[in-house]
Tab-separated table of C-alpha atoms in Angstrom:
chain	number	residue	atom	x	y	z
A	285	MET	CA	-25.725	8.716	7.204
A	286	LYS	CA	-22.357	10.370	6.632
A	287	ARG	CA	-20.653	10.541	3.301
A	288	LEU	CA	-17.001	9.680	3.101
A	289	SER	CA	-16.239	13.304	2.234
A	290	ALA	CA	-17.847	14.341	5.499
A	291	VAL	CA	-15.812	11.764	7.369
A	292	LEU	CA	-12.629	13.137	5.827
A	293	LEU	CA	-13.572	16.691	6.744
A	294	GLY	CA	-14.186	15.548	10.283
A	295	CYS	CA	-10.733	13.960	10.363
A	296	ALA	CA	-9.180	17.211	9.199
A	297	ALA	CA	-10.740	18.916	12.211
A	298	ALA	CA	-9.143	16.485	14.663
A	299	ILE	CA	-7.732	17.946	17.829
A	300	GLY	CA	-4.253	17.476	19.226
A	301	CYS	CA	-0.963	17.265	17.389
A	302	GLY	CA	2.156	15.148	17.572
A	303	ASP	CA	5.742	16.354	17.366
A	304	ARG	CA	6.357	18.158	14.082
A	305	GLY	CA	9.962	18.928	14.917
A	306	SER	CA	12.850	18.522	12.531
A	307	GLY	CA	13.319	14.915	11.440
A	308	ALA	CA	9.981	13.653	12.782
A	309	ARG	CA	8.667	10.874	10.584
A	310	PHE	CA	5.013	11.478	11.398
A	311	SER	CA	2.648	13.420	13.623
A	312	VAL	CA	-0.395	12.092	15.463
A	313	GLU	CA	-3.722	13.771	16.206
A	314	SER	CA	-6.726	12.524	18.142
A	315	LEU	CA	-10.006	12.055	16.262
A	316	PRO	CA	-13.258	13.189	17.877
A	317	GLY	CA	-14.560	9.600	17.971
A	318	GLY	CA	-11.556	8.240	19.839
A	319	GLY	CA	-9.426	7.100	16.902
A	320	ARG	CA	-6.304	8.782	15.651
A	321	ARG	CA	-4.914	10.437	12.567
A	322	VAL	CA	-1.312	9.772	11.512
A	323	SER	CA	0.188	12.290	9.107
A	324	ASN	CA	3.335	10.749	7.665
A	325	HIS	CA	5.947	13.249	6.534
A	326	GLY	CA	7.510	11.084	3.811
A	327	ILE	CA	10.447	9.843	5.909
A	328	GLU	CA	10.827	6.055	5.876
A	329	GLU	CA	11.338	4.027	9.021
A	330	TRP	CA	13.429	1.513	7.121
A	331	SER	CA	17.174	1.890	6.988
A	332	PRO	CA	19.471	0.108	4.501
A	333	GLN	CA	19.921	-2.575	7.162
A	334	THR	CA	16.225	-3.096	7.950
A	335	ARG	CA	14.599	-2.588	4.536
A	336	TRP	CA	12.486	-5.459	3.304
A	337	THR	CA	13.353	-7.032	-0.040
A	338	LEU	CA	11.188	-8.811	-2.609
A	339	GLU	CA	12.064	-11.727	-4.857
A	340	VAL	CA	9.923	-13.483	-7.453
A	341	ASP	CA	9.760	-17.148	-6.491
A	342	LEU	CA	6.805	-18.302	-8.611
A	343	THR	CA	5.126	-17.358	-11.889
A	344	ILE	CA	1.946	-19.008	-13.158
A	345	GLY	CA	0.988	-18.161	-16.731
A	346	SER	CA	1.907	-18.752	-20.354
A	347	ALA	CA	1.290	-16.752	-23.487
A	348	GLY	CA	0.271	-19.644	-25.710
A	349	GLY	CA	-1.358	-23.015	-25.751
A	350	ALA	CA	-4.523	-24.218	-24.100
A	351	GLY	CA	-3.173	-25.367	-20.751
A	352	PRO	CA	-4.611	-24.374	-17.389
A	353	ASP	CA	-1.919	-21.705	-16.980
A	354	THR	CA	-3.118	-19.807	-20.071
A	355	PHE	CA	-5.527	-17.155	-18.818
A	356	GLY	CA	-7.920	-14.884	-20.665
A	357	PHE	CA	-8.806	-12.267	-18.031
A	358	ILE	CA	-8.044	-12.724	-14.337
A	359	SER	CA	-10.689	-10.983	-12.245
A	360	ALA	CA	-9.838	-12.369	-8.799
A	361	LEU	CA	-7.445	-14.588	-6.897
A	362	GLY	CA	-7.329	-16.081	-3.430
A	363	VAL	CA	-4.725	-17.969	-1.426
A	364	ASP	CA	-5.473	-20.443	1.347
A	365	ALA	CA	-3.468	-21.230	4.478
A	366	SER	CA	-1.457	-23.960	2.716
A	367	GLY	CA	-0.422	-21.603	-0.089
A	368	ARG	CA	-2.760	-22.972	-2.758
A	369	ILE	CA	-3.595	-20.317	-5.339
A	370	HIS	CA	-7.132	-19.949	-6.733
A	371	VAL	CA	-7.426	-17.951	-9.964
A	372	LEU	CA	-10.776	-16.809	-11.382
A	373	ASP	CA	-10.655	-16.458	-15.178
A	374	TYR	CA	-13.591	-14.274	-16.150
A	375	ILE	CA	-13.572	-15.223	-19.828
A	376	ALA	CA	-13.546	-18.970	-19.134
A	377	GLN	CA	-15.879	-18.514	-16.136
A	378	GLU	CA	-13.924	-20.994	-14.078
A	379	VAL	CA	-11.569	-21.093	-11.109
A	380	ARG	CA	-8.233	-22.845	-11.560
A	381	VAL	CA	-6.503	-24.164	-8.463
A	382	PHE	CA	-2.711	-24.460	-8.235
A	383	ASP	CA	-0.635	-25.838	-5.387
A	384	ALA	CA	1.995	-23.784	-3.566
A	385	TYR	CA	4.605	-24.847	-6.138
A	386	GLY	CA	2.520	-23.798	-9.135
A	387	GLY	CA	1.296	-27.264	-10.073
A	388	PHE	CA	-2.231	-27.413	-11.464
A	389	GLU	CA	-4.727	-29.304	-9.309
A	390	HIS	CA	-8.253	-28.885	-10.676
A	391	ARG	CA	-10.918	-26.563	-12.079
A	392	LEU	CA	-14.033	-25.245	-10.421
A	393	GLY	CA	-17.119	-24.190	-12.352
A	394	GLY	CA	-17.351	-23.441	-16.053
A	395	LYS	CA	-19.803	-21.628	-18.277
A	396	GLY	CA	-23.440	-22.482	-17.726
A	397	ARG	CA	-26.423	-21.973	-15.461
A	398	GLY	CA	-26.461	-25.333	-13.744
A	399	PRO	CA	-25.310	-26.005	-10.178
A	400	GLY	CA	-21.628	-25.153	-9.850
A	401	GLU	CA	-21.550	-23.275	-13.172
A	402	PHE	CA	-21.163	-19.539	-13.786
A	403	VAL	CA	-22.338	-16.802	-16.125
A	404	GLY	CA	-20.894	-13.654	-14.587
A	405	ALA	CA	-18.627	-14.822	-11.767
A	406	ASP	CA	-16.118	-12.093	-10.921
A	407	ARG	CA	-15.292	-12.468	-7.222
A	408	LEU	CA	-13.948	-15.290	-5.066
A	409	PHE	CA	-13.075	-15.679	-1.409
A	410	VAL	CA	-11.230	-18.442	0.406
A	411	THR	CA	-12.863	-19.548	3.654
A	412	PRO	CA	-10.869	-20.007	6.892
A	413	SER	CA	-11.048	-23.791	6.344
A	414	GLY	CA	-9.842	-23.633	2.742
A	415	GLU	CA	-13.143	-23.798	0.876
A	416	VAL	CA	-13.775	-21.465	-2.059
A	417	LEU	CA	-16.742	-19.114	-2.372
A	418	VAL	CA	-17.515	-17.752	-5.845
A	419	ILE	CA	-19.999	-14.913	-6.380
A	420	ASP	CA	-21.857	-14.778	-9.692
A	421	GLY	CA	-23.472	-11.385	-10.071
A	422	ARG	CA	-25.505	-12.289	-13.155
A	423	THR	CA	-27.166	-15.393	-11.758
A	424	ALA	CA	-27.261	-13.792	-8.270
A	425	ARG	CA	-25.973	-16.749	-6.342
A	426	TYR	CA	-23.150	-18.008	-4.141
A	427	SER	CA	-21.351	-21.270	-4.904
A	428	VAL	CA	-19.053	-22.915	-2.348
A	429	PHE	CA	-16.590	-25.650	-3.313
A	430	GLY	CA	-14.645	-27.971	-1.018
A	431	ARG	CA	-10.870	-28.345	-1.012
A	432	ALA	CA	-11.119	-31.282	-3.417
A	433	GLY	CA	-13.259	-29.310	-5.858
A	434	ASP	CA	-16.652	-30.764	-4.971
A	435	LEU	CA	-19.650	-28.422	-4.964
A	436	GLU	CA	-20.920	-28.068	-1.392
A	437	VAL	CA	-23.388	-25.178	-1.258
A	438	VAL	CA	-25.415	-23.083	-3.710
A	439	ARG	CA	-27.375	-20.178	-2.272
A	440	PRO	CA	-29.264	-17.273	-3.834
A	441	ARG	CA	-27.592	-13.897	-3.405
A	442	ARG	CA	-30.062	-11.306	-2.111
A	443	VAL	CA	-27.564	-8.450	-2.325
A	444	ARG	CA	-27.828	-5.962	-5.190
A	445	GLY	CA	-24.653	-4.582	-6.746
A	446	SER	CA	-21.136	-5.008	-5.402
A	447	ALA	CA	-18.379	-3.096	-3.642
A	448	PRO	CA	-14.573	-3.386	-3.355
A	449	PHE	CA	-14.885	-4.809	0.169
A	450	GLY	CA	-16.112	-7.998	1.722
A	451	GLY	CA	-14.773	-11.336	2.844
A	452	TYR	CA	-14.797	-13.949	5.561
A	453	LEU	CA	-14.462	-13.109	9.226
A	454	ALA	CA	-12.349	-15.126	11.640
A	455	ASP	CA	-15.489	-16.740	13.089
A	456	GLY	CA	-16.503	-18.122	9.674
A	457	ARG	CA	-19.231	-15.605	8.914
A	458	PHE	CA	-19.185	-13.725	5.614
A	459	VAL	CA	-19.705	-10.038	4.861
A	460	ASP	CA	-21.024	-9.181	1.396
A	461	TRP	CA	-21.350	-5.588	0.216
A	462	GLY	CA	-23.969	-4.349	-2.206
A	463	ALA	CA	-24.376	-0.931	-3.807
A	464	SER	CA	-27.225	1.384	-4.711
A	465	PHE	CA	-27.394	4.692	-6.594
A	466	PRO	CA	-30.086	6.861	-5.025
A	467	GLN	CA	-31.294	10.193	-6.310
A	468	GLU	CA	-31.083	13.035	-3.802
A	469	GLY	CA	-32.653	15.850	-5.785
A	470	PRO	CA	-33.379	17.251	-9.243
A	471	ASP	CA	-29.780	18.417	-9.734
A	472	ILE	CA	-28.145	15.092	-8.824
A	473	VAL	CA	-27.317	12.832	-11.770
A	474	ALA	CA	-28.057	9.141	-11.297
A	475	GLY	CA	-24.826	7.364	-10.437
A	476	ALA	CA	-23.171	10.395	-8.858
A	477	LEU	CA	-23.865	9.125	-5.328
A	478	THR	CA	-23.124	5.504	-4.434
A	479	VAL	CA	-24.218	3.938	-1.168
A	480	PHE	CA	-22.424	0.720	-0.209
A	481	HIS	CA	-24.455	-1.670	1.965
A	482	PRO	CA	-22.774	-4.404	4.059
A	483	PHE	CA	-24.709	-7.588	4.834
A	484	ARG	CA	-23.483	-10.136	7.367
A	485	LEU	CA	-24.178	-13.783	6.547
A	486	SER	CA	-23.706	-17.001	8.476
A	487	ALA	CA	-21.069	-19.558	7.527
A	488	ASP	CA	-23.858	-21.252	5.521
A	489	LEU	CA	-24.507	-17.928	3.707
A	490	ILE	CA	-27.827	-17.291	5.415
A	491	PRO	CA	-28.464	-13.556	6.020
A	492	ILE	CA	-28.042	-12.510	9.665
A	493	ASP	CA	-28.163	-8.724	9.750
A	494	THR	CA	-27.156	-5.510	8.030
A	495	LEU	CA	-24.394	-3.140	9.090
A	496	PRO	CA	-23.996	0.658	8.759
A	497	PRO	CA	-23.717	1.741	5.100
A	498	LEU	CA	-21.022	3.880	3.544
A	499	SER	CA	-21.759	6.695	1.068
A	500	TRP	CA	-19.425	7.995	-1.599
A	501	GLU	CA	-19.888	10.659	-4.271
A	502	ARG	CA	-18.344	10.383	-7.710
A	503	GLU	CA	-16.677	13.186	-9.615
A	504	MET	CA	-18.790	14.598	-12.428
A	505	THR	CA	-17.835	16.060	-15.780
A	506	GLU	CA	-17.475	19.841	-15.939
A	507	ASP	CA	-21.039	20.357	-17.119
A	508	GLY	CA	-22.317	17.959	-14.445
A	509	SER	CA	-24.061	15.818	-17.026
A	510	ARG	CA	-22.507	12.458	-16.114
A	511	PRO	CA	-19.838	10.859	-13.915
A	512	GLN	CA	-16.279	10.933	-15.194
A	513	VAL	CA	-15.197	7.787	-17.017
A	514	PHE	CA	-11.564	8.138	-18.020
A	515	PHE	CA	-9.117	8.723	-15.134
A	516	ALA	CA	-12.092	8.782	-12.815
A	517	ALA	CA	-11.691	8.491	-9.062
A	518	ARG	CA	-13.080	5.419	-7.327
A	519	MET	CA	-13.621	3.986	-3.899
A	520	MET	CA	-11.212	1.176	-3.038
A	521	GLY	CA	-10.477	-0.988	-0.076
A	522	SER	CA	-10.156	-4.398	1.512
A	523	GLN	CA	-11.453	-6.248	4.547
A	524	GLU	CA	-9.445	-8.269	7.041
A	525	ALA	CA	-10.654	-11.358	8.877
A	526	SER	CA	-10.837	-9.229	12.020
A	527	GLY	CA	-13.552	-7.184	10.311
A	528	ARG	CA	-11.348	-4.134	9.957
A	529	LEU	CA	-11.814	-2.253	6.693
A	530	TRP	CA	-9.097	-0.348	4.871
A	531	MET	CA	-10.526	2.095	2.358
A	532	SER	CA	-9.658	5.194	0.403
A	533	ASP	CA	-10.953	7.650	-2.136
A	534	SER	CA	-8.368	7.394	-4.919
A	535	ARG	CA	-8.248	11.185	-5.317
A	536	ARG	CA	-6.094	11.631	-2.210
A	537	TYR	CA	-3.308	9.770	-0.438
A	538	GLU	CA	-5.357	9.081	2.650
A	539	VAL	CA	-6.406	5.700	4.013
A	540	ILE	CA	-9.204	5.155	6.520
A	541	GLY	CA	-9.385	2.273	8.964
A	542	ARG	CA	-13.033	1.565	9.763
A	543	SER	CA	-14.884	-1.053	11.763
A	544	LEU	CA	-17.861	-2.922	10.357
A	545	GLU	CA	-19.952	-1.056	12.914
A	546	GLY	CA	-19.093	2.199	11.139
A	547	ASP	CA	-16.479	3.643	13.521
A	548	THR	CA	-13.442	5.370	12.028
A	549	THR	CA	-10.527	4.113	14.134
A	550	LEU	CA	-7.591	5.405	12.096
A	551	VAL	CA	-6.764	7.777	9.268
A	552	PHE	CA	-3.266	7.890	7.836
A	553	SER	CA	-1.837	9.950	5.005
A	554	LEU	CA	1.334	10.600	3.018
A	555	PRO	CA	2.295	13.695	0.972
A	556	ALA	CA	1.949	13.014	-2.756
A	557	ASP	CA	1.691	15.031	-5.970
A	558	PRO	CA	-0.747	13.625	-8.550
A	559	ALA	CA	0.324	12.795	-12.074
A	560	GLU	CA	-1.040	15.105	-14.747
A	561	VAL	CA	-3.348	13.988	-17.517
A	562	GLY	CA	-1.153	14.761	-20.526
A	563	GLU	CA	-1.503	14.748	-24.280
A	564	ALA	CA	-0.539	11.080	-24.492
A	565	ASP	CA	-3.410	10.298	-22.156
A	566	ARG	CA	-5.792	12.398	-24.214
A	567	GLN	CA	-4.682	10.575	-27.358
A	568	ALA	CA	-5.314	7.250	-25.623
A	569	VAL	CA	-8.894	8.370	-25.015
A	570	ARG	CA	-9.253	9.329	-28.695
A	571	ASP	CA	-7.977	5.873	-29.658
A	572	ARG	CA	-10.440	4.211	-27.284
A	573	MET	CA	-13.288	6.257	-28.778
A	574	ALA	CA	-12.220	5.812	-32.408
A	575	SER	CA	-15.400	3.882	-33.217
A	576	ARG	CA	-17.588	6.609	-31.638
A	577	PRO	CA	-15.990	9.907	-32.724
A	578	GLU	CA	-19.237	11.780	-32.021
A	579	LEU	CA	-18.717	11.066	-28.313
A	580	ALA	CA	-14.974	11.676	-28.141
A	581	ASP	CA	-15.175	15.459	-27.634
A	582	GLY	CA	-17.552	15.044	-24.720
A	583	TYR	CA	-15.280	12.587	-22.991
A	584	LEU	CA	-12.196	14.721	-23.666
A	585	SER	CA	-13.836	17.808	-22.213
A	586	GLY	CA	-14.680	15.844	-19.084
A	587	LEU	CA	-11.140	14.660	-18.370
A	588	PRO	CA	-9.753	15.758	-15.008
A	589	ALA	CA	-6.513	17.739	-14.889
A	590	THR	CA	-4.795	15.068	-12.790
A	591	LYS	CA	-5.034	11.323	-12.326
A	592	PRO	CA	-6.107	9.530	-9.152
A	593	ILE	CA	-3.247	9.118	-6.691
A	594	LEU	CA	-4.020	5.611	-5.433
A	595	ARG	CA	-4.701	2.355	-7.258
A	596	GLY	CA	-5.316	-0.028	-4.369
A	597	VAL	CA	-5.280	-0.538	-0.586
A	598	PHE	CA	-4.759	-4.003	0.923
A	599	GLY	CA	-4.329	-5.254	4.486
A	600	ASP	CA	-2.428	-8.481	5.115
A	601	GLY	CA	-4.064	-9.279	8.455
A	602	ALA	CA	-0.581	-9.501	9.979
A	603	GLY	CA	-0.009	-5.895	11.000
A	604	HIS	CA	0.601	-4.184	7.654
A	605	VAL	CA	-1.242	-2.221	4.977
A	606	TYR	CA	-0.017	-2.127	1.377
A	607	VAL	CA	-0.886	0.887	-0.754
A	608	VAL	CA	-0.412	0.993	-4.538
A	609	PRO	CA	0.359	4.599	-5.572
A	610	GLU	CA	0.384	6.417	-8.895
A	611	THR	CA	1.921	9.846	-8.465
A	612	ALA	CA	4.017	12.367	-10.346
A	613	ASP	CA	7.131	10.349	-9.457
A	614	VAL	CA	5.731	6.783	-9.253
A	615	SER	CA	4.456	5.077	-12.381
A	616	PRO	CA	1.446	2.759	-11.853
A	617	GLY	CA	2.317	-0.759	-10.798
A	618	SER	CA	5.991	-0.039	-10.125
A	619	ALA	CA	5.924	0.088	-6.317
A	620	VAL	CA	3.930	-0.469	-3.144
A	621	ASP	CA	4.100	1.583	0.044
A	622	VAL	CA	4.081	-0.397	3.287
A	623	PHE	CA	2.537	0.965	6.483
A	624	ARG	CA	2.065	-0.482	9.923
A	625	ASP	CA	-1.598	-1.071	10.658
A	626	SER	CA	-1.216	1.721	13.222
A	627	GLY	CA	-0.633	4.134	10.315
A	628	GLU	CA	3.126	4.794	10.330
A	629	LEU	CA	5.060	4.505	7.072
A	630	LEU	CA	7.659	1.758	6.925
A	631	GLY	CA	8.809	2.502	3.386
A	632	ARG	CA	8.392	2.015	-0.340
A	633	LEU	CA	9.128	-1.271	-2.093
A	634	GLU	CA	10.054	-1.240	-5.768
A	635	LEU	CA	8.416	-4.204	-7.487
A	636	PRO	CA	10.757	-6.476	-9.467
A	637	VAL	CA	7.923	-7.148	-11.942
A	638	PRO	CA	5.411	-4.352	-12.705
A	639	MET	CA	1.882	-4.956	-11.466
A	640	TRP	CA	-1.063	-4.851	-13.859
A	641	THR	CA	-3.176	-1.840	-12.877
A	642	PRO	CA	-6.439	-1.689	-14.860
A	643	PRO	CA	-8.963	1.114	-14.162
A	644	THR	CA	-10.846	-1.207	-11.822
A	645	GLY	CA	-7.731	-1.671	-9.688
A	646	PRO	CA	-5.027	-4.334	-9.368
A	647	VAL	CA	-5.711	-7.968	-8.517
A	648	PHE	CA	-3.507	-8.298	-5.447
A	649	GLU	CA	-3.202	-10.455	-2.305
A	650	ALA	CA	-0.968	-9.616	0.641
A	651	HIS	CA	0.005	-12.312	3.141
A	652	ARG	CA	2.511	-12.383	5.956
A	653	ASP	CA	5.482	-13.563	3.892
A	654	HIS	CA	4.274	-13.261	0.302
A	655	LEU	CA	2.683	-10.877	-2.161
A	656	TYR	CA	0.599	-12.179	-5.071
A	657	TYR	CA	-0.574	-10.082	-8.007
A	658	VAL	CA	-1.458	-10.134	-11.696
A	659	VAL	CA	0.977	-8.982	-14.368
A	660	ALA	CA	0.390	-8.626	-18.105
A	661	ASP	CA	2.726	-8.827	-21.104
A	662	ASP	CA	2.780	-6.541	-24.145
A	663	LEU	CA	-0.219	-8.408	-25.592
A	664	ASP	CA	-2.159	-8.089	-22.306
A	665	VAL	CA	-1.833	-11.808	-21.587
A	666	PRO	CA	-2.100	-12.107	-17.780
A	667	SER	CA	-0.021	-14.146	-15.353
A	668	ILE	CA	0.246	-14.508	-11.581
A	669	VAL	CA	3.493	-13.766	-9.750
A	670	ARG	CA	4.353	-14.548	-6.156
A	671	LEU	CA	6.980	-12.524	-4.330
A	672	THR	CA	8.719	-13.684	-1.194
A	673	ILE	CA	9.256	-10.986	1.428
A	674	THR	CA	12.601	-11.045	3.245
A	675	ARG	CA	12.747	-9.043	6.472
A	676	PRO	CA	16.220	-8.506	7.954
A	677	SER	CA	16.315	-9.378	11.626
């Protein structure tokens, strides 16, 4: 079993090199396993005439009232082929379905332990045929609802933990990822090493087989006593219907394309300088720990010098990968970088409305002609925005 760090080291040792001459936008190297590494040099492919543009064409959310567009905490969203938007409100423990014009259609679920009800639902996936799968980690079960909102299937979930991957494949099967935290020796703190385990299920959510796992090691505090909490690195990624995974360790601007069978097919990168953890950030930690001042010094001493570089990585299944950066010159949620799914940088898109970027990562969906993501106002009231992508011919 290889850790991600080992995979990255192997990529750095790739043989072969593309043209690094003056003005080259990227260079290409061959990976030992047959894939390739694309090192982008920070030069966009887009010109003023070919640059994509974004325009907000729909907002769902209100700051007051008790209507279906008033959300407490949005933990997931999914969009079907007809443009219907499914929003999972974690506080209400229900999914609210809106049509492509923002009109409310119906609710799915609600708090409770009965069939079709949720206790700790935090993930949803839209099936190829437009059904909705909701995963409740606390009751350990899958619930599938039809397009009209009727409960179709309830199955026990045999997978422990969760991962930032997973989803339906084009053939209707589902891949669910669990996580475990093994001990490797007396000097390894529990939680430092995470192993993500993919399980392939049938369209009826019956387990079929397991797939190669992925290991990842967390950063520890300086004394090695516990994993970092504030400004901690994390593993992020997304899965396309083809089964291709896009994933990254947030500590570096490097994205790995991986098959479900465990083969690294592509690695692409972009030069980036991390943002520093400054005094304002340290004060924010003190404010967060105001009720536990005896712990504040320990957390402050464990802060890293710099913040993670990436906030999210998302494939659209239509030939592009969207990366959400946070660097010395890009504030979180202000832009997305767009790459071809062959690794070359197209360019950076400034977002007309800033994206909400919590520590767990943004809630974001990329489709061929639209981007969907969660925003939050000054009172942290969330909303959904949809952006239309215009591509000059």
